[in-house]
Coordinates of C-alpha atoms in Angstrom, one line a residue:
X287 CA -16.8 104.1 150.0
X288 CA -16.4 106.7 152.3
X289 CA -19.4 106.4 155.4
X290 CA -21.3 109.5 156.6
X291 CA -19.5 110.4 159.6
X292 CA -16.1 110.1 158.3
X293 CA -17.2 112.7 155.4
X294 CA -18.3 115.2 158.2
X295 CA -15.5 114.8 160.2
X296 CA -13.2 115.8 156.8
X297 CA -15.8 118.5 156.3
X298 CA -15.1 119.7 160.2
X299 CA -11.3 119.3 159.5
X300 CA -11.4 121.3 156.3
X301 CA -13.5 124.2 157.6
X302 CA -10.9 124.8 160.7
X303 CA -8.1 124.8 158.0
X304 CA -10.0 127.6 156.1
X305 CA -10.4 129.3 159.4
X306 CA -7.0 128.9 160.4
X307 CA -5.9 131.0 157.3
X308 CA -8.6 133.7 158.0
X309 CA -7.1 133.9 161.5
X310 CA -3.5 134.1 160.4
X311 CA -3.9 136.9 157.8
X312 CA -6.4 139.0 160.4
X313 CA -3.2 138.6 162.8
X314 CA -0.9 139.6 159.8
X315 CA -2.8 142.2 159.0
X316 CA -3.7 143.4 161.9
X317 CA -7.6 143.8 161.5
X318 CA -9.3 143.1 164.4
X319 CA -12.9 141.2 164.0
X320 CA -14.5 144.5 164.6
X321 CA -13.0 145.9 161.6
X322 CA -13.6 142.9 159.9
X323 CA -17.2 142.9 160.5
X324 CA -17.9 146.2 159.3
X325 CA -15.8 145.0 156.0
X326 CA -18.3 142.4 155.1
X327 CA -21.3 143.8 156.1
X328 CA -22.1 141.9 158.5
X329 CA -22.9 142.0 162.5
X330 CA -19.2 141.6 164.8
X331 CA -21.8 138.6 166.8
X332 CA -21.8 136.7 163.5
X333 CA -18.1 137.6 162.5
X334 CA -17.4 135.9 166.0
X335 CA -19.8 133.1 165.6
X336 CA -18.0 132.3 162.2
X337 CA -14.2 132.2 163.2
X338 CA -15.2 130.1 166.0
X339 CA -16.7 127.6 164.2
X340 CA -20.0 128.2 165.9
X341 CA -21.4 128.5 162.7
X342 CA -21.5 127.1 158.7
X343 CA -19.1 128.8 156.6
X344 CA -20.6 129.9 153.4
X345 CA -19.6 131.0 150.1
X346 CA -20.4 134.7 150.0
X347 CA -18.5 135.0 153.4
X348 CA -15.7 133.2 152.0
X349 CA -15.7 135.6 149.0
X350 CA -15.9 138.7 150.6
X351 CA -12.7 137.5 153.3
X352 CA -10.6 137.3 150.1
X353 CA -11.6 140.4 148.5
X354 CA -11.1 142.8 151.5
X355 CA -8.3 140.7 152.8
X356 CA -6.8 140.5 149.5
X357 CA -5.8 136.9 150.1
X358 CA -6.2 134.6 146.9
X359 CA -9.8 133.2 147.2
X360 CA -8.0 129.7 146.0
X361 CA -5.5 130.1 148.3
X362 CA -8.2 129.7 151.6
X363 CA -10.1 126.8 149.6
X364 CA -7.1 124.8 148.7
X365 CA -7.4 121.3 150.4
X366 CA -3.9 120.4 150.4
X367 CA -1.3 122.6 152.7
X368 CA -0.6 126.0 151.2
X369 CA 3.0 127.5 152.1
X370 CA 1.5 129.4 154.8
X371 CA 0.0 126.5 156.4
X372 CA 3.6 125.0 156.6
X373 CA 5.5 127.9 157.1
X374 CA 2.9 128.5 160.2
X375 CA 3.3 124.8 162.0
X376 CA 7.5 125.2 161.1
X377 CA 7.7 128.6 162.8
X378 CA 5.7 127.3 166.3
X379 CA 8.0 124.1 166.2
X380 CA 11.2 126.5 165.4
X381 CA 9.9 128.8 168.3
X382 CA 9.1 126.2 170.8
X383 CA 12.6 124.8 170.0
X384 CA 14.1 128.5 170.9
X385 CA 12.5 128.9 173.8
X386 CA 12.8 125.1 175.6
X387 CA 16.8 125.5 174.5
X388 CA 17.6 129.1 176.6
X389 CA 15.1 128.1 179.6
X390 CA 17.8 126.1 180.7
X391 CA 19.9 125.8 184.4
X392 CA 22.7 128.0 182.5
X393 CA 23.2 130.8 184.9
X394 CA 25.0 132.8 182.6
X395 CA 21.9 133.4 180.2
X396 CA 19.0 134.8 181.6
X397 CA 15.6 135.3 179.7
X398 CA 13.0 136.0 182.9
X399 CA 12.9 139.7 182.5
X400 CA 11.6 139.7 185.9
X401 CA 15.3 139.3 187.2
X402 CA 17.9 141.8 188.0
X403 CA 19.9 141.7 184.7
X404 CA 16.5 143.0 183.2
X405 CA 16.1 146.2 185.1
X406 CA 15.4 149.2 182.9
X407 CA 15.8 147.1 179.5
X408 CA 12.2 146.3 179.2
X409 CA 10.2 149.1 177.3
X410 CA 9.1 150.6 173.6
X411 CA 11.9 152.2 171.7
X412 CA 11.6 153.9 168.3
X413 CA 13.7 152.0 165.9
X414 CA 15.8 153.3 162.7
X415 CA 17.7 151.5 160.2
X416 CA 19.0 151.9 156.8
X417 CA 17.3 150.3 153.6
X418 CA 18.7 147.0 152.4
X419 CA 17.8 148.0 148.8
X420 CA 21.0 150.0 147.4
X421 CA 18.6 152.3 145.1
X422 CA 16.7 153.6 148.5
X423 CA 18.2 155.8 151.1
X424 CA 15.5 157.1 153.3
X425 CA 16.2 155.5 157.0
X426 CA 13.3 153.3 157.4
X427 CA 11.4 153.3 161.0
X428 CA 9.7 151.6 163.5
X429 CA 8.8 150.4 166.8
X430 CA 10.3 148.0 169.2
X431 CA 8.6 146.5 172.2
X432 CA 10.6 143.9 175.1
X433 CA 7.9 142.7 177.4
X434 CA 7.6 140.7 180.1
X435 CA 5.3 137.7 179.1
X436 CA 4.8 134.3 180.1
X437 CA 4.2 130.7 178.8
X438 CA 4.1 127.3 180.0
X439 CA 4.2 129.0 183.7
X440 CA 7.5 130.1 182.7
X441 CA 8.9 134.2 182.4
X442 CA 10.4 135.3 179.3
X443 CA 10.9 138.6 177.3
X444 CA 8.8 139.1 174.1
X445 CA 10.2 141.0 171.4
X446 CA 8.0 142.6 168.5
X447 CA 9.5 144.8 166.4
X448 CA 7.3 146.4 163.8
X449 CA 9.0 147.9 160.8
X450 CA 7.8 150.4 158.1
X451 CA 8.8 149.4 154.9
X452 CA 8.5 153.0 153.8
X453 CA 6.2 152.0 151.1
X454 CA 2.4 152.2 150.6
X455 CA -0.5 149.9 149.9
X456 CA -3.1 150.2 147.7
X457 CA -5.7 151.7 150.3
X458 CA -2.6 154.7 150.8
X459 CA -1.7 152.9 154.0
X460 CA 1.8 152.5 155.1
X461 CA 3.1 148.9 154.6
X462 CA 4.7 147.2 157.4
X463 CA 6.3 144.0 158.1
X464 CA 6.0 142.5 162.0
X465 CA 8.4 140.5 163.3
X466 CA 8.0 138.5 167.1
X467 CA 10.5 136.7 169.1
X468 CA 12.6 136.4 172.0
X469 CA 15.3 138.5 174.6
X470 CA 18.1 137.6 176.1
X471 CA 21.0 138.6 177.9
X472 CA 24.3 136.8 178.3
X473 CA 26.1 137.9 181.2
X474 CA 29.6 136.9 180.5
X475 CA 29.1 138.6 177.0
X476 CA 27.9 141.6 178.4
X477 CA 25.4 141.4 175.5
X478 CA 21.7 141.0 174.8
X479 CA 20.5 139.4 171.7
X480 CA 16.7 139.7 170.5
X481 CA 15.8 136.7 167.8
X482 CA 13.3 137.8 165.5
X483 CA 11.0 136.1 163.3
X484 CA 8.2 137.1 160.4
X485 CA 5.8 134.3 159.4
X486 CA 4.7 136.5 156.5
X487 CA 8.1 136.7 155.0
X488 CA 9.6 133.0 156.6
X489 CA 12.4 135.4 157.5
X490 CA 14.9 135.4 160.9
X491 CA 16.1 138.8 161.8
X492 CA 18.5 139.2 165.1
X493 CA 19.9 142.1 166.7
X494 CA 22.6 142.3 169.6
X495 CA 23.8 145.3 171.5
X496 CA 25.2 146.0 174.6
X497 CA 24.3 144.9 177.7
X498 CA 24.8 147.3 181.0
X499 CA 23.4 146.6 184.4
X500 CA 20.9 149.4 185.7
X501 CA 20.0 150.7 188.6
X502 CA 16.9 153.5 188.7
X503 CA 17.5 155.2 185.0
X504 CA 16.2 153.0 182.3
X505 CA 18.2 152.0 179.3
X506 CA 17.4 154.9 177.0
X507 CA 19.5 153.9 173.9
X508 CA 21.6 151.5 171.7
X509 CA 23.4 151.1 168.6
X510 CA 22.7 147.9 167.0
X511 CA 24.2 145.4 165.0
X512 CA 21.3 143.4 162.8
X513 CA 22.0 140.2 160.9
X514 CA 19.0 140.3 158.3
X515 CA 18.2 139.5 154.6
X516 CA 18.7 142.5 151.9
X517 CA 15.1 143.5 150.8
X518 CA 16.4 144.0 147.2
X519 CA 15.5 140.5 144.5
X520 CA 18.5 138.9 145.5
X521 CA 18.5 138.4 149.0
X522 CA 21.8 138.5 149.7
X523 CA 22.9 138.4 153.9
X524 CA 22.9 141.6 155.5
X525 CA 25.0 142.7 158.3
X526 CA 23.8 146.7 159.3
X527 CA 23.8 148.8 162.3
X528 CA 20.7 150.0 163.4
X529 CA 19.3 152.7 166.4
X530 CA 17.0 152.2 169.6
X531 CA 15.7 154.9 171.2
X532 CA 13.3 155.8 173.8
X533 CA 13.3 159.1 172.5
X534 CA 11.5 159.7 169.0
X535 CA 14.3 161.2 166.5
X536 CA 13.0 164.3 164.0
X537 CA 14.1 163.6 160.6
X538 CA 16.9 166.7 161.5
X539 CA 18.3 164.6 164.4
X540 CA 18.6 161.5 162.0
X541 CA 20.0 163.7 158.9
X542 CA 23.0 164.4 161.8
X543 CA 23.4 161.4 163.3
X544 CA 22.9 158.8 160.6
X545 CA 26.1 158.3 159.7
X546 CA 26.8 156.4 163.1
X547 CA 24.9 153.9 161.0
X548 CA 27.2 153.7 158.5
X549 CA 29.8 150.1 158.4
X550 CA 32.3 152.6 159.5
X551 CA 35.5 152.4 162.6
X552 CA 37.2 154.7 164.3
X553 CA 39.7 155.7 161.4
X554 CA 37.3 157.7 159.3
X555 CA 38.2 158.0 155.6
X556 CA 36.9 161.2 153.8
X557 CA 37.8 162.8 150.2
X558 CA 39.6 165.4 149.9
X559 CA 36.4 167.5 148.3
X560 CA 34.0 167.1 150.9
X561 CA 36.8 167.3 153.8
X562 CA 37.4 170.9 152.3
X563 CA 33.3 171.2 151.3
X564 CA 32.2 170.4 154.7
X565 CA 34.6 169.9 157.7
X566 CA 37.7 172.2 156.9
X567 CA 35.9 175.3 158.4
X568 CA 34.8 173.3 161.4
X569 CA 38.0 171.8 162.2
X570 CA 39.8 172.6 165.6
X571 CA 43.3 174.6 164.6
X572 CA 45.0 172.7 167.5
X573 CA 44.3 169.2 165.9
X574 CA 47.1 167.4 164.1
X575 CA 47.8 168.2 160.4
X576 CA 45.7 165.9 158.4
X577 CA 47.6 163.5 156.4
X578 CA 46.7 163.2 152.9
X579 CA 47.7 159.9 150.9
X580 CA 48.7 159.6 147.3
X581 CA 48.6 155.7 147.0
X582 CA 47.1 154.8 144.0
X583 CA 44.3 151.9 144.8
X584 CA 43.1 149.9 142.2
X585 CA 39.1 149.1 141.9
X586 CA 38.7 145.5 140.3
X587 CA 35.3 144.8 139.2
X588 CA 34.5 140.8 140.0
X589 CA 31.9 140.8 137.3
X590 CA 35.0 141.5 134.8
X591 CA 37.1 138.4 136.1
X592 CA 34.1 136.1 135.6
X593 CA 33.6 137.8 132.3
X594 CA 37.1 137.0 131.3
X595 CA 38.2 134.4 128.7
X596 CA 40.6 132.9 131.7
X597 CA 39.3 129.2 132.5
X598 CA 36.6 128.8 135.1
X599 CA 39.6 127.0 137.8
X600 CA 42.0 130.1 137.1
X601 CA 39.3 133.2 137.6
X602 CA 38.0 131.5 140.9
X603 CA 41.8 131.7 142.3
X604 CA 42.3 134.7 141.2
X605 CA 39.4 136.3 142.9
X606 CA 40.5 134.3 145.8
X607 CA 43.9 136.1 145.7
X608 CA 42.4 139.2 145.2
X609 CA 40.2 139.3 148.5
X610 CA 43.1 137.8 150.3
X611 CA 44.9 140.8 149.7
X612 CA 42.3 143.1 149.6
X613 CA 41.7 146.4 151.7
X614 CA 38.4 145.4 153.3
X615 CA 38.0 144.9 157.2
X616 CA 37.6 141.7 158.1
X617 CA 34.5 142.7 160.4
X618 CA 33.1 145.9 162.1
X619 CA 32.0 146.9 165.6
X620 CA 30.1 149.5 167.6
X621 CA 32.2 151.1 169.5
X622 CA 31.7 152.4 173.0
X623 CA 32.2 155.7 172.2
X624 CA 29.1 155.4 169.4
X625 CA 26.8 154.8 172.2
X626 CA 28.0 157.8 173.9
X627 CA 27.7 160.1 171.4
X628 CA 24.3 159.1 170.7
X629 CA 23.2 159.1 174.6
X630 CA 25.0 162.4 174.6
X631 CA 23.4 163.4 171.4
X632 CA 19.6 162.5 173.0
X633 CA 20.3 163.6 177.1
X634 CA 21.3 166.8 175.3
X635 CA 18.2 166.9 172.7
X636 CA 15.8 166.1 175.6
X637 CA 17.3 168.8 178.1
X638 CA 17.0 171.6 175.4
X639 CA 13.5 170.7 174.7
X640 CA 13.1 170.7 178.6
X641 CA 14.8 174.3 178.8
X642 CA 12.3 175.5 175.8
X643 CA 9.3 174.0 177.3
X644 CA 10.3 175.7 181.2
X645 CA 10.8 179.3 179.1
X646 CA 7.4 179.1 177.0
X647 CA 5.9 178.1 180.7
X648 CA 7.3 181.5 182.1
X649 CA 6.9 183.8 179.3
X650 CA 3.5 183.0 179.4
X651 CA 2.3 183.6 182.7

């Protein structure tokens, strides 16, 4: 039989647990206590006095978490772990393990923003990317913040990178998926690399771009490359390009520069149809004669081989042969000259806007 005080100390132990998984889904959600207060009904003091600990927990404040939270009102009773629970205490180890490995005596990486490497790099940018989901196409948007923070004493770079799934809940507000991590910069790469993280999703996200040193002008914007998960049921590996910008982009500036986001190099492949529908009258006279191919490619479906009534041994070489030999690049890169297009593409965007701005200012007085 259990005694008195060890029943209380379980009843302590289980309370904080419910607590925790308030606390995690107000963060998720981002709902301050405030907004949390006025929710429920009840007084901010008591909200505050409740996710403290300060005082009991009670059933109707229990209830009324889950139904404006929407959170399952047996998923904040449940006495064993629930997946958030574990994927909450995996993600601080994984974190902590991140950040103990690059604060290291290894010159060559730096992660206190506070150094020279850092100038300029630290900031908001707008962020743009295309869908993971084949049957979408709108560019999806966001926000990305590297700031200077601390912990343990020590300076590092924050990354938070909030991302508008380009969907809505069922209160008409945007859903969006936040995702916190880490910056840094390796010098003999000439490359900084943001790692990414979303406890709601237990999913890693990393971007890399180019790394320049700075002196006065701040970094104003970057092409991309994101390693990711595809959105779509089957969660396949994703490698995309994506855009950072200190300059917000119209959805006209992104309908004519979006297709720097395509997997594309510096050989561009057009038909013949849309070369004659939409460059032809644009092209410069003095430019070489386009060449025009008539090799006949083949387009093998893989389902069809797996379909096939060849034995299991003899399809899997075959569609081993078959991307052997296949067309496809082996990789892709952003090319210096993608960034330049796009700073061009901005400098040039924000000096027309100054221009308008300086001939509204003088027309009117």
């Amino acid at each position: 039989m259990k005694n008195n005080n060890t029943k209380k100390i379980e009843y302590i132990t289980y309370s904080q647990k419910i607590l925790e998984r308030i606390k995690i889904e107000l963060t998720r959600q981002k709902i301050s206590q405030k907004t949390l207060a006025r929710l429920c009904n009840v007084s901010q003091p008591t909200i505050s006095k409740l996710l403290k600990g300060d005082s009991p927990l009670t059933l109707e404040f229990i209830y009324k978490v889950s139904e404006k939270l929407d959170i399952p009102i047996e998923t904040l009773l449940s006495t064993p772990d629930t997946l958030t629970d574990k994927l909450t205490e995996i993600q601080a180890n994984i974190q902590d393990e991140i950040y103990d490995n690059f604060h290291n005596d290894n010159e060559a990486i730096v992660s206190d923003p506070t150094l020279y490497p850092f100038r300029g790099i630290t900031g908001k940018y707008n962020f743009y990317c295309n869908p993971t989901i084949s049957s979408e196409s709108e560019l999806l948007k966001g926000t990305l913040h590297l700031l200077p923070s601390k912990r343990a004493g020590k300076s590092f770079c924050s990354c938070q990178l909030t991302l508008y799934t380009g969907k809505y809940d069922s209160e008409g507000k945007k859903e969006k998926k936040l995702y916190t991590g880490m910056m840094l910069i390796s010098l003999p790469m000439q490359s900084c690399y943001c790692i990414l993280s979303c406890d709601e999703s237990a999913e890693y996200v990393f971007l890399l771009f180019h790394h320049m040193f700075l002196t006065k002008a701040n970094l104003e914007c970057r092409i991309a490359a994101v390693l990711t998960t595809s959105a779509g049921s089957y969660r396949r590996p994703t490698m995309e390009k994506c855009i950072i910008s200190r300059t917000s982009l119209s959805s006209e500036d992104l309908s004519e520069i979006e297709g720097q986001l395509k997997m594309n190099c510096s050989n561009i492949q057009i038909t013949e149809k849309d070369f004659q529908e939409h460059i032809l009258k644009d092209f410069p006279e003095d430019f070489p004669k386009v060449t025009i191919t008539h090799e006949t490619i083949y387009s093998i479906e893989e389902a069809f081989i797996q379909k096939s009534s060849l034995p299991e041994n003899t399809r899997t070489e075959l569609i081993n042969k078959l991307r052997k030999y296949s067309i496809d690049r082996r990789y892709t890169k952003i090319s210096t000259h993608a960034d330049d297009i796009l700073y061009n593409f901005i400098i040039d965007k924000k000096r027309k806007k100054n221009v308008s701005s300086e001939d509204t200012s003088e027309s009117k007085s």
